[in-house]
Amino acid sequence: MTDTTKREIVCSGIRPTGNIHLGNYFGALRNFVRMQDEHDCFFFVADYHSLTTHPTPDDLYGNARQILIQYIACGLDPDKATIYLQSDLPETIELYLFLNMNAYLGELERVTSFKDKVRQNPNNVNAGLLTYPTLMAADILIHKATKVPVGKDQEQHLEMTRTFAQRFNNMYKHEVFPLPQAYNFGHDLIKIPGLDGSGKMGKSEGEGNAIFLNEDPKSIRKKIMRAKTDSGPTEMSQTKPVEIENLFTLMKVVSSPDTVEYFDDLYNRCQIRYGDMKKQLAEDMVNFCEPFRLKIEELSSNEDYLRRVMDQGKEKARESARKTIEEVRHVIGYRN
Ligand code: TYM
């Protein structure tokens, strides 16, 4: 008997602007893996989006391939989820064009990530950067996805996706698109902090801020031992300053609850030695990353397999995208 229950559609992506770090893993990829059994999943490598900030990469395909390897090394199964390169799905670009016709300069200029990028790189304020949220909406809406596993920093982009979807439905008087939600298994969206005492772990936040899944143990230990701390608590149970809170947050994701409790207790009694805490965190981090690193290494040389995964993903993604784009063209009024 065929299963007629309709599964929810899930879609998300990661830009190939560097290796996958703990923020990408806990904010997004871990949920991709958890969702692939129960949902119809589309996970892609956002290699169009990467050009907004890296217009002339040295090895665009190599970078995208690396993210694909890391997806699989983390447990994504190409027979369960559709895994593909964004650039293999040109239907996305057609939808991007239609959504851009109804996206307004004012709302695009107000997006926090756009304002940040303008501040960081005032010499490269390109139109792709401005319309980043419409391309992202096109990625999601091309499959009519309803759940989008992402970290906290993508929340505003999801809000915009809903705005564009609703506006399209209203303008053309058809319920073409559902309104997708950012998703994290019934929990709040998360933000993994960096090691430099600043807010967020990121690929472009500077050397030493991020821990990558394929990082070697020596380098992980070095980064953690150098992480910013202060001179220690002076009052019992005092509030932790940001850089210390960050270390505890990292410990919560890779260490056992007992370990976290042990150091928390020492902190509250003003007896913590940050060197000991960092040593423990470094060992737990190495143990967490090492299986991923080994798997990534193993997959890296298997070009035939990776090509097959990309081809299979491309075919499945295009099948889904073509249906949507046909409907969209029809609703707008183009020739069938
Ligand atoms: P990107 O490549 O910056 O990040 C990929 C995913 O990792 C999450 N993330 C984090 N989560 C928690 N803590 C952190 N420190 C942290 N750093 C990154 C991001 O929230 C994201 O989920 N615009 C997206 C790529 C994209 C996309 C899409 C996502 C393009 N089209 C459609 C979803 C749906 C981005 O720049 O991700």
PDB file of N, CA and C in Angstrom, residues 36-129:
ATOM      1  N   GLN A  36      15.478  14.371   8.718  1.00  0.00           N
ATOM      2  CA  GLN A  36      15.405  13.686   7.429  1.00  0.00           C
ATOM      3  C   GLN A  36      14.518  12.436   7.424  1.00  0.00           C
ATOM      4  N   ASP A  37      14.261  11.847   8.597  1.00  0.00           N
ATOM      5  CA  ASP A  37      13.437  10.631   8.617  1.00  0.00           C
ATOM      6  C   ASP A  37      11.950  10.909   8.510  1.00  0.00           C
ATOM      7  N   GLU A  38      11.534  12.046   9.072  1.00  0.00           N
ATOM      8  CA  GLU A  38      10.099  12.289   9.195  1.00  0.00           C
ATOM      9  C   GLU A  38       9.554  13.305   8.196  1.00  0.00           C
ATOM     10  N   HIS A  39      10.432  13.937   7.447  1.00  0.00           N
ATOM     11  CA  HIS A  39       9.978  15.029   6.566  1.00  0.00           C
ATOM     12  C   HIS A  39      10.520  14.845   5.150  1.00  0.00           C
ATOM     13  N   ASP A  40       9.934  15.595   4.222  1.00  0.00           N
ATOM     14  CA  ASP A  40      10.507  15.648   2.867  1.00  0.00           C
ATOM     15  C   ASP A  40      11.528  16.770   2.864  1.00  0.00           C
ATOM     16  N   CYS A  41      12.798  16.414   2.857  1.00  0.00           N
ATOM     17  CA  CYS A  41      13.835  17.429   3.094  1.00  0.00           C
ATOM     18  C   CYS A  41      14.620  17.809   1.846  1.00  0.00           C
ATOM     19  N   PHE A  42      14.870  19.111   1.722  1.00  0.00           N
ATOM     20  CA  PHE A  42      15.721  19.655   0.659  1.00  0.00           C
ATOM     21  C   PHE A  42      16.838  20.461   1.328  1.00  0.00           C
ATOM     22  N   PHE A  43      18.060  19.935   1.259  1.00  0.00           N
ATOM     23  CA  PHE A  43      19.190  20.641   1.862  1.00  0.00           C
ATOM     24  C   PHE A  43      20.224  20.940   0.777  1.00  0.00           C
ATOM     25  N   PHE A  44      20.590  22.203   0.677  1.00  0.00           N
ATOM     26  CA  PHE A  44      21.475  22.578  -0.432  1.00  0.00           C
ATOM     27  C   PHE A  44      22.699  23.329   0.075  1.00  0.00           C
ATOM     28  N   VAL A  45      23.668  23.456  -0.827  1.00  0.00           N
ATOM     29  CA  VAL A  45      24.856  24.265  -0.553  1.00  0.00           C
ATOM     30  C   VAL A  45      24.617  25.600  -1.251  1.00  0.00           C
ATOM     31  N   ALA A  46      24.597  26.689  -0.481  1.00  0.00           N
ATOM     32  CA  ALA A  46      24.173  27.993  -1.017  1.00  0.00           C
ATOM     33  C   ALA A  46      25.312  28.676  -1.776  1.00  0.00           C
ATOM     34  N   ASP A  47      25.648  28.103  -2.938  1.00  0.00           N
ATOM     35  CA  ASP A  47      26.808  28.622  -3.683  1.00  0.00           C
ATOM     36  C   ASP A  47      26.466  29.813  -4.585  1.00  0.00           C
ATOM     37  N   TYR A  48      25.187  30.170  -4.715  1.00  0.00           N
ATOM     38  CA  TYR A  48      24.866  31.478  -5.315  1.00  0.00           C
ATOM     39  C   TYR A  48      25.055  32.563  -4.241  1.00  0.00           C
ATOM     40  N   HIS A  49      24.487  32.298  -3.071  1.00  0.00           N
ATOM     41  CA  HIS A  49      24.563  33.287  -1.998  1.00  0.00           C
ATOM     42  C   HIS A  49      26.005  33.666  -1.641  1.00  0.00           C
ATOM     43  N   SER A  50      26.909  32.700  -1.773  1.00  0.00           N
ATOM     44  CA  SER A  50      28.293  32.988  -1.352  1.00  0.00           C
ATOM     45  C   SER A  50      28.904  34.108  -2.198  1.00  0.00           C
ATOM     46  N   LEU A  51      28.405  34.296  -3.420  1.00  0.00           N
ATOM     47  CA  LEU A  51      28.984  35.333  -4.291  1.00  0.00           C
ATOM     48  C   LEU A  51      28.659  36.752  -3.822  1.00  0.00           C
ATOM     49  N   THR A  52      27.660  36.886  -2.942  1.00  0.00           N
ATOM     50  CA  THR A  52      27.334  38.238  -2.461  1.00  0.00           C
ATOM     51  C   THR A  52      28.500  38.847  -1.685  1.00  0.00           C
ATOM     52  N   THR A  53      29.229  37.974  -0.970  1.00  0.00           N
ATOM     53  CA  THR A  53      30.375  38.476  -0.189  1.00  0.00           C
ATOM     54  C   THR A  53      31.718  37.999  -0.742  1.00  0.00           C
ATOM     55  N   HIS A  54      31.711  36.908  -1.538  1.00  0.00           N
ATOM     56  CA  HIS A  54      32.953  36.359  -2.090  1.00  0.00           C
ATOM     57  C   HIS A  54      32.784  36.233  -3.605  1.00  0.00           C
ATOM     58  N   PRO A  55      32.774  37.374  -4.318  1.00  0.00           N
ATOM     59  CA  PRO A  55      32.424  37.332  -5.749  1.00  0.00           C
ATOM     60  C   PRO A  55      33.418  36.585  -6.634  1.00  0.00           C
ATOM     61  N   THR A  56      34.682  36.479  -6.202  1.00  0.00           N
ATOM     62  CA  THR A  56      35.654  35.763  -7.036  1.00  0.00           C
ATOM     63  C   THR A  56      36.406  34.724  -6.202  1.00  0.00           C
ATOM     64  N   PRO A  57      35.699  33.683  -5.775  1.00  0.00           N
ATOM     65  CA  PRO A  57      36.380  32.679  -4.935  1.00  0.00           C
ATOM     66  C   PRO A  57      37.437  31.917  -5.735  1.00  0.00           C
ATOM     67  N   ASP A  58      38.458  31.437  -5.035  1.00  0.00           N
ATOM     68  CA  ASP A  58      39.527  30.702  -5.717  1.00  0.00           C
ATOM     69  C   ASP A  58      39.025  29.392  -6.286  1.00  0.00           C
ATOM     70  N   ASP A  59      38.134  28.745  -5.552  1.00  0.00           N
ATOM     71  CA  ASP A  59      37.714  27.405  -5.956  1.00  0.00           C
ATOM     72  C   ASP A  59      36.257  27.195  -5.544  1.00  0.00           C
ATOM     73  N   LEU A  60      35.348  27.776  -6.297  1.00  0.00           N
ATOM     74  CA  LEU A  60      33.931  27.752  -5.917  1.00  0.00           C
ATOM     75  C   LEU A  60      33.399  26.325  -5.813  1.00  0.00           C
ATOM     76  N   TYR A  61      33.689  25.513  -6.836  1.00  0.00           N
ATOM     77  CA  TYR A  61      33.189  24.135  -6.799  1.00  0.00           C
ATOM     78  C   TYR A  61      33.811  23.363  -5.631  1.00  0.00           C
ATOM     79  N   GLY A  62      35.118  23.535  -5.450  1.00  0.00           N
ATOM     80  CA  GLY A  62      35.811  22.832  -4.359  1.00  0.00           C
ATOM     81  C   GLY A  62      35.218  23.195  -3.002  1.00  0.00           C
ATOM     82  N   ASN A  63      34.863  24.466  -2.820  1.00  0.00           N
ATOM     83  CA  ASN A  63      34.278  24.899  -1.540  1.00  0.00           C
ATOM     84  C   ASN A  63      32.887  24.290  -1.344  1.00  0.00           C
ATOM     85  N   ALA A  64      32.123  24.265  -2.428  1.00  0.00           N
ATOM     86  CA  ALA A  64      30.762  23.723  -2.347  1.00  0.00           C
ATOM     87  C   ALA A  64      30.821  22.214  -2.068  1.00  0.00           C
ATOM     88  N   ARG A  65      31.749  21.557  -2.749  1.00  0.00           N
ATOM     89  CA  ARG A  65      31.936  20.110  -2.569  1.00  0.00           C
ATOM     90  C   ARG A  65      32.287  19.798  -1.104  1.00  0.00           C
ATOM     91  N   GLN A  66      33.100  20.670  -0.530  1.00  0.00           N
ATOM     92  CA  GLN A  66      33.522  20.479   0.856  1.00  0.00           C
ATOM     93  C   GLN A  66      32.330  20.527   1.817  1.00  0.00           C
ATOM     94  N   ILE A  67      31.390  21.440   1.558  1.00  0.00           N
ATOM     95  CA  ILE A  67      30.198  21.512   2.420  1.00  0.00           C
ATOM     96  C   ILE A  67      29.342  20.260   2.229  1.00  0.00           C
ATOM     97  N   LEU A  68      29.241  19.817   0.996  1.00  0.00           N
ATOM     98  CA  LEU A  68      28.469  18.601   0.723  1.00  0.00           C
ATOM     99  C   LEU A  68      29.060  17.409   1.489  1.00  0.00           C
ATOM    100  N   ILE A  69      30.384  17.301   1.460  1.00  0.00           N
ATOM    101  CA  ILE A  69      31.070  16.234   2.201  1.00  0.00           C
ATOM    102  C   ILE A  69      30.715  16.335   3.685  1.00  0.00           C
ATOM    103  N   GLN A  70      30.713  17.561   4.186  1.00  0.00           N
ATOM    104  CA  GLN A  70      30.478  17.744   5.620  1.00  0.00           C
ATOM    105  C   GLN A  70      29.019  17.439   5.974  1.00  0.00           C
ATOM    106  N   TYR A  71      28.112  17.730   5.054  1.00  0.00           N
ATOM    107  CA  TYR A  71      26.705  17.329   5.266  1.00  0.00           C
ATOM    108  C   TYR A  71      26.627  15.806   5.482  1.00  0.00           C
ATOM    109  N   ILE A  72      27.272  15.090   4.575  1.00  0.00           N
ATOM    110  CA  ILE A  72      27.169  13.626   4.618  1.00  0.00           C
ATOM    111  C   ILE A  72      27.912  13.083   5.840  1.00  0.00           C
ATOM    112  N   ALA A  73      29.067  13.675   6.124  1.00  0.00           N
ATOM    113  CA  ALA A  73      29.842  13.219   7.291  1.00  0.00           C
ATOM    114  C   ALA A  73      29.063  13.407   8.586  1.00  0.00           C
ATOM    115  N   CYS A  74      28.178  14.392   8.616  1.00  0.00           N
ATOM    116  CA  CYS A  74      27.386  14.644   9.835  1.00  0.00           C
ATOM    117  C   CYS A  74      26.148  13.769   9.899  1.00  0.00           C
ATOM    118  N   GLY A  75      25.908  12.993   8.861  1.00  0.00           N
ATOM    119  CA  GLY A  75      24.794  12.038   8.933  1.00  0.00           C
ATOM    120  C   GLY A  75      23.665  12.277   7.945  1.00  0.00           C
ATOM    121  N   LEU A  76      23.781  13.261   7.068  1.00  0.00           N
ATOM    122  CA  LEU A  76      22.726  13.405   6.055  1.00  0.00           C
ATOM    123  C   LEU A  76      22.839  12.239   5.080  1.00  0.00           C
ATOM    124  N   ASP A  77      21.694  11.670   4.754  1.00  0.00           N
ATOM    125  CA  ASP A  77      21.662  10.497   3.891  1.00  0.00           C
ATOM    126  C   ASP A  77      21.001  10.882   2.566  1.00  0.00           C
ATOM    127  N   PRO A  78      21.736  10.829   1.470  1.00  0.00           N
ATOM    128  CA  PRO A  78      21.185  11.256   0.170  1.00  0.00           C
ATOM    129  C   PRO A  78      19.998  10.426  -0.289  1.00  0.00           C
ATOM    130  N   ASP A  79      19.799   9.248   0.323  1.00  0.00           N
ATOM    131  CA  ASP A  79      18.609   8.470  -0.038  1.00  0.00           C
ATOM    132  C   ASP A  79      17.393   8.892   0.772  1.00  0.00           C
ATOM    133  N   LYS A  80      17.612   9.645   1.809  1.00  0.00           N
ATOM    134  CA  LYS A  80      16.479  10.141   2.610  1.00  0.00           C
ATOM    135  C   LYS A  80      16.185  11.590   2.265  1.00  0.00           C
ATOM    136  N   ALA A  81      17.219  12.423   2.260  1.00  0.00           N
ATOM    137  CA  ALA A  81      17.037  13.861   1.996  1.00  0.00           C
ATOM    138  C   ALA A  81      17.558  14.187   0.599  1.00  0.00           C
ATOM    139  N   THR A  82      16.977  15.197  -0.010  1.00  0.00           N
ATOM    140  CA  THR A  82      17.498  15.672  -1.296  1.00  0.00           C
ATOM    141  C   THR A  82      18.624  16.667  -1.004  1.00  0.00           C
ATOM    142  N   ILE A  83      19.845  16.302  -1.413  1.00  0.00           N
ATOM    143  CA  ILE A  83      21.013  17.135  -1.116  1.00  0.00           C
ATOM    144  C   ILE A  83      21.570  17.635  -2.443  1.00  0.00           C
ATOM    145  N   TYR A  84      21.680  18.943  -2.602  1.00  0.00           N
ATOM    146  CA  TYR A  84      22.062  19.464  -3.916  1.00  0.00           C
ATOM    147  C   TYR A  84      22.792  20.797  -3.811  1.00  0.00           C
ATOM    148  N   LEU A  85      23.339  21.217  -4.943  1.00  0.00           N
ATOM    149  CA  LEU A  85      23.977  22.529  -5.013  1.00  0.00           C
ATOM    150  C   LEU A  85      22.928  23.533  -5.493  1.00  0.00           C
ATOM    151  N   GLN A  86      22.881  24.669  -4.838  1.00  0.00           N
ATOM    152  CA  GLN A  86      21.925  25.724  -5.212  1.00  0.00           C
ATOM    153  C   GLN A  86      22.077  26.080  -6.702  1.00  0.00           C
ATOM    154  N   SER A  87      23.317  26.095  -7.186  1.00  0.00           N
ATOM    155  CA  SER A  87      23.569  26.488  -8.582  1.00  0.00           C
ATOM    156  C   SER A  87      23.120  25.428  -9.580  1.00  0.00           C
ATOM    157  N   ASP A  88      22.708  24.258  -9.099  1.00  0.00           N
ATOM    158  CA  ASP A  88      22.146  23.236  -9.980  1.00  0.00           C
ATOM    159  C   ASP A  88      20.640  23.407 -10.137  1.00  0.00           C
ATOM    160  N   LEU A  89      20.102  24.454  -9.542  1.00  0.00           N
ATOM    161  CA  LEU A  89      18.645  24.620  -9.572  1.00  0.00           C
ATOM    162  C   LEU A  89      18.286  26.024 -10.095  1.00  0.00           C
ATOM    163  N   PRO A  90      18.419  26.252 -11.391  1.00  0.00           N
ATOM    164  CA  PRO A  90      18.190  27.597 -11.929  1.00  0.00           C
ATOM    165  C   PRO A  90      16.742  28.072 -11.785  1.00  0.00           C
ATOM    166  N   GLU A  91      15.817  27.149 -11.539  1.00  0.00           N
ATOM    167  CA  GLU A  91      14.418  27.554 -11.298  1.00  0.00           C
ATOM    168  C   GLU A  91      14.345  28.543 -10.132  1.00  0.00           C
ATOM    169  N   THR A  92      15.259  28.375  -9.185  1.00  0.00           N
ATOM    170  CA  THR A  92      15.314  29.292  -8.039  1.00  0.00           C
ATOM    171  C   THR A  92      15.481  30.730  -8.521  1.00  0.00           C
ATOM    172  N   ILE A  93      16.294  30.890  -9.535  1.00  0.00           N
ATOM    173  CA  ILE A  93      16.612  32.238 -10.024  1.00  0.00           C
ATOM    174  C   ILE A  93      15.402  32.876 -10.701  1.00  0.00           C
ATOM    175  N   GLU A  94      14.608  32.046 -11.348  1.00  0.00           N
ATOM    176  CA  GLU A  94      13.400  32.601 -11.964  1.00  0.00           C
ATOM    177  C   GLU A  94      12.434  33.079 -10.878  1.00  0.00           C
ATOM    178  N   LEU A  95      12.310  32.278  -9.845  1.00  0.00           N
ATOM    179  CA  LEU A  95      11.419  32.693  -8.745  1.00  0.00           C
ATOM    180  C   LEU A  95      11.985  33.941  -8.039  1.00  0.00           C
ATOM    181  N   TYR A  96      13.289  33.984  -7.905  1.00  0.00           N
ATOM    182  CA  TYR A  96      13.986  35.147  -7.307  1.00  0.00           C
ATOM    183  C   TYR A  96      13.621  36.410  -8.092  1.00  0.00           C
ATOM    184  N   LEU A  97      13.604  36.289  -9.400  1.00  0.00           N
ATOM    185  CA  LEU A  97      13.264  37.451 -10.233  1.00  0.00           C
ATOM    186  C   LEU A  97      11.818  37.899  -9.965  1.00  0.00           C
ATOM    187  N   PHE A  98      10.911  36.926  -9.910  1.00  0.00           N
ATOM    188  CA  PHE A  98       9.511  37.302  -9.669  1.00  0.00           C
ATOM    189  C   PHE A  98       9.344  37.935  -8.279  1.00  0.00           C
ATOM    190  N   LEU A  99      10.026  37.357  -7.298  1.00  0.00           N
ATOM    191  CA  LEU A  99       9.892  37.912  -5.934  1.00  0.00           C
ATOM    192  C   LEU A  99      10.522  39.305  -5.862  1.00  0.00           C
ATOM    193  N   ASN A 100      11.597  39.512  -6.594  1.00  0.00           N
ATOM    194  CA  ASN A 100      12.237  40.837  -6.598  1.00  0.00           C
ATOM    195  C   ASN A 100      11.327  41.930  -7.147  1.00  0.00           C
ATOM    196  N   MET A 101      10.422  41.557  -8.047  1.00  0.00           N
ATOM    197  CA  MET A 101       9.504  42.558  -8.618  1.00  0.00           C
ATOM    198  C   MET A 101       8.592  43.149  -7.537  1.00  0.00           C
ATOM    199  N   ASN A 102       8.396  42.360  -6.477  1.00  0.00           N
ATOM    200  CA  ASN A 102       7.499  42.807  -5.418  1.00  0.00           C
ATOM    201  C   ASN A 102       8.203  42.958  -4.072  1.00  0.00           C
ATOM    202  N   ALA A 103       9.498  43.198  -4.129  1.00  0.00           N
ATOM    203  CA  ALA A 103      10.256  43.450  -2.887  1.00  0.00           C
ATOM    204  C   ALA A 103      10.697  44.910  -2.944  1.00  0.00           C
ATOM    205  N   TYR A 104      10.561  45.605  -1.848  1.00  0.00           N
ATOM    206  CA  TYR A 104      10.770  47.054  -1.890  1.00  0.00           C
ATOM    207  C   TYR A 104      12.103  47.471  -1.280  1.00  0.00           C
ATOM    208  N   LEU A 105      12.670  48.491  -1.873  1.00  0.00           N
ATOM    209  CA  LEU A 105      13.986  48.967  -1.454  1.00  0.00           C
ATOM    210  C   LEU A 105      14.034  49.235   0.047  1.00  0.00           C
ATOM    211  N   GLY A 106      13.019  49.925   0.552  1.00  0.00           N
ATOM    212  CA  GLY A 106      13.013  50.305   1.966  1.00  0.00           C
ATOM    213  C   GLY A 106      13.113  49.092   2.875  1.00  0.00           C
ATOM    214  N   GLU A 107      12.312  48.069   2.596  1.00  0.00           N
ATOM    215  CA  GLU A 107      12.314  46.892   3.480  1.00  0.00           C
ATOM    216  C   GLU A 107      13.622  46.116   3.362  1.00  0.00           C
ATOM    217  N   LEU A 108      14.206  46.105   2.149  1.00  0.00           N
ATOM    218  CA  LEU A 108      15.475  45.381   1.978  1.00  0.00           C
ATOM    219  C   LEU A 108      16.615  46.123   2.683  1.00  0.00           C
ATOM    220  N   GLU A 109      16.572  47.436   2.625  1.00  0.00           N
ATOM    221  CA  GLU A 109      17.632  48.230   3.266  1.00  0.00           C
ATOM    222  C   GLU A 109      17.591  48.146   4.789  1.00  0.00           C
ATOM    223  N   ARG A 110      16.411  47.809   5.321  1.00  0.00           N
ATOM    224  CA  ARG A 110      16.290  47.745   6.791  1.00  0.00           C
ATOM    225  C   ARG A 110      16.759  46.418   7.396  1.00  0.00           C
ATOM    226  N   VAL A 111      17.088  45.432   6.542  1.00  0.00           N
ATOM    227  CA  VAL A 111      17.474  44.109   7.059  1.00  0.00           C
ATOM    228  C   VAL A 111      18.815  44.205   7.807  1.00  0.00           C
ATOM    229  N   THR A 112      18.833  43.650   9.017  1.00  0.00           N
ATOM    230  CA  THR A 112      20.025  43.763   9.869  1.00  0.00           C
ATOM    231  C   THR A 112      21.278  43.208   9.195  1.00  0.00           C
ATOM    232  N   SER A 113      21.155  42.032   8.561  1.00  0.00           N
ATOM    233  CA  SER A 113      22.357  41.428   7.958  1.00  0.00           C
ATOM    234  C   SER A 113      22.888  42.316   6.830  1.00  0.00           C
ATOM    235  N   PHE A 114      21.990  42.999   6.101  1.00  0.00           N
ATOM    236  CA  PHE A 114      22.434  43.924   5.039  1.00  0.00           C
ATOM    237  C   PHE A 114      23.188  45.100   5.667  1.00  0.00           C
ATOM    238  N   LYS A 115      22.603  45.662   6.719  1.00  0.00           N
ATOM    239  CA  LYS A 115      23.247  46.819   7.367  1.00  0.00           C
ATOM    240  C   LYS A 115      24.630  46.432   7.914  1.00  0.00           C
ATOM    241  N   ASP A 116      24.718  45.211   8.475  1.00  0.00           N
ATOM    242  CA  ASP A 116      26.017  44.740   8.995  1.00  0.00           C
ATOM    243  C   ASP A 116      27.039  44.638   7.874  1.00  0.00           C
ATOM    244  N   LYS A 117      26.604  44.059   6.752  1.00  0.00           N
ATOM    245  CA  LYS A 117      27.541  43.858   5.628  1.00  0.00           C
ATOM    246  C   LYS A 117      27.995  45.208   5.058  1.00  0.00           C
ATOM    247  N   VAL A 118      27.100  46.171   5.010  1.00  0.00           N
ATOM    248  CA  VAL A 118      27.453  47.502   4.502  1.00  0.00           C
ATOM    249  C   VAL A 118      28.520  48.123   5.404  1.00  0.00           C
ATOM    250  N   ARG A 119      28.308  47.931   6.716  1.00  0.00           N
ATOM    251  CA  ARG A 119      29.262  48.484   7.681  1.00  0.00           C
ATOM    252  C   ARG A 119      30.633  47.796   7.535  1.00  0.00           C
ATOM    253  N   GLN A 120      30.595  46.448   7.394  1.00  0.00           N
ATOM    254  CA  GLN A 120      31.860  45.701   7.342  1.00  0.00           C
ATOM    255  C   GLN A 120      32.616  45.925   6.037  1.00  0.00           C
ATOM    256  N   ASN A 121      31.859  46.107   4.956  1.00  0.00           N
ATOM    257  CA  ASN A 121      32.511  46.161   3.652  1.00  0.00           C
ATOM    258  C   ASN A 121      31.875  47.223   2.759  1.00  0.00           C
ATOM    259  N   PRO A 122      32.095  48.496   3.088  1.00  0.00           N
ATOM    260  CA  PRO A 122      31.397  49.577   2.375  1.00  0.00           C
ATOM    261  C   PRO A 122      31.745  49.655   0.883  1.00  0.00           C
ATOM    262  N   ASN A 123      32.831  48.983   0.470  1.00  0.00           N
ATOM    263  CA  ASN A 123      33.203  49.045  -0.953  1.00  0.00           C
ATOM    264  C   ASN A 123      32.560  47.974  -1.811  1.00  0.00           C
ATOM    265  N   ASN A 124      31.767  47.113  -1.191  1.00  0.00           N
ATOM    266  CA  ASN A 124      31.117  46.068  -1.998  1.00  0.00           C
ATOM    267  C   ASN A 124      29.646  45.937  -1.644  1.00  0.00           C
ATOM    268  N   VAL A 125      28.910  47.037  -1.745  1.00  0.00           N
ATOM    269  CA  VAL A 125      27.464  46.989  -1.459  1.00  0.00           C
ATOM    270  C   VAL A 125      26.755  46.705  -2.788  1.00  0.00           C
ATOM    271  N   ASN A 126      26.726  45.429  -3.152  1.00  0.00           N
ATOM    272  CA  ASN A 126      26.146  45.055  -4.446  1.00  0.00           C
ATOM    273  C   ASN A 126      24.660  44.727  -4.322  1.00  0.00           C
ATOM    274  N   ALA A 127      23.978  44.666  -5.467  1.00  0.00           N
ATOM    275  CA  ALA A 127      22.535  44.420  -5.465  1.00  0.00           C
ATOM    276  C   ALA A 127      22.211  43.021  -4.955  1.00  0.00           C
ATOM    277  N   GLY A 128      23.155  42.093  -5.146  1.00  0.00           N
ATOM    278  CA  GLY A 128      22.946  40.728  -4.643  1.00  0.00           C
ATOM    279  C   GLY A 128      22.868  40.713  -3.125  1.00  0.00           C
ATOM    280  N   LEU A 129      23.650  41.570  -2.513  1.00  0.00           N
ATOM    281  CA  LEU A 129      23.641  41.672  -1.052  1.00  0.00           C
ATOM    282  C   LEU A 129      22.295  42.249  -0.583  1.00  0.00           C
TER     283      LEU A 129
END
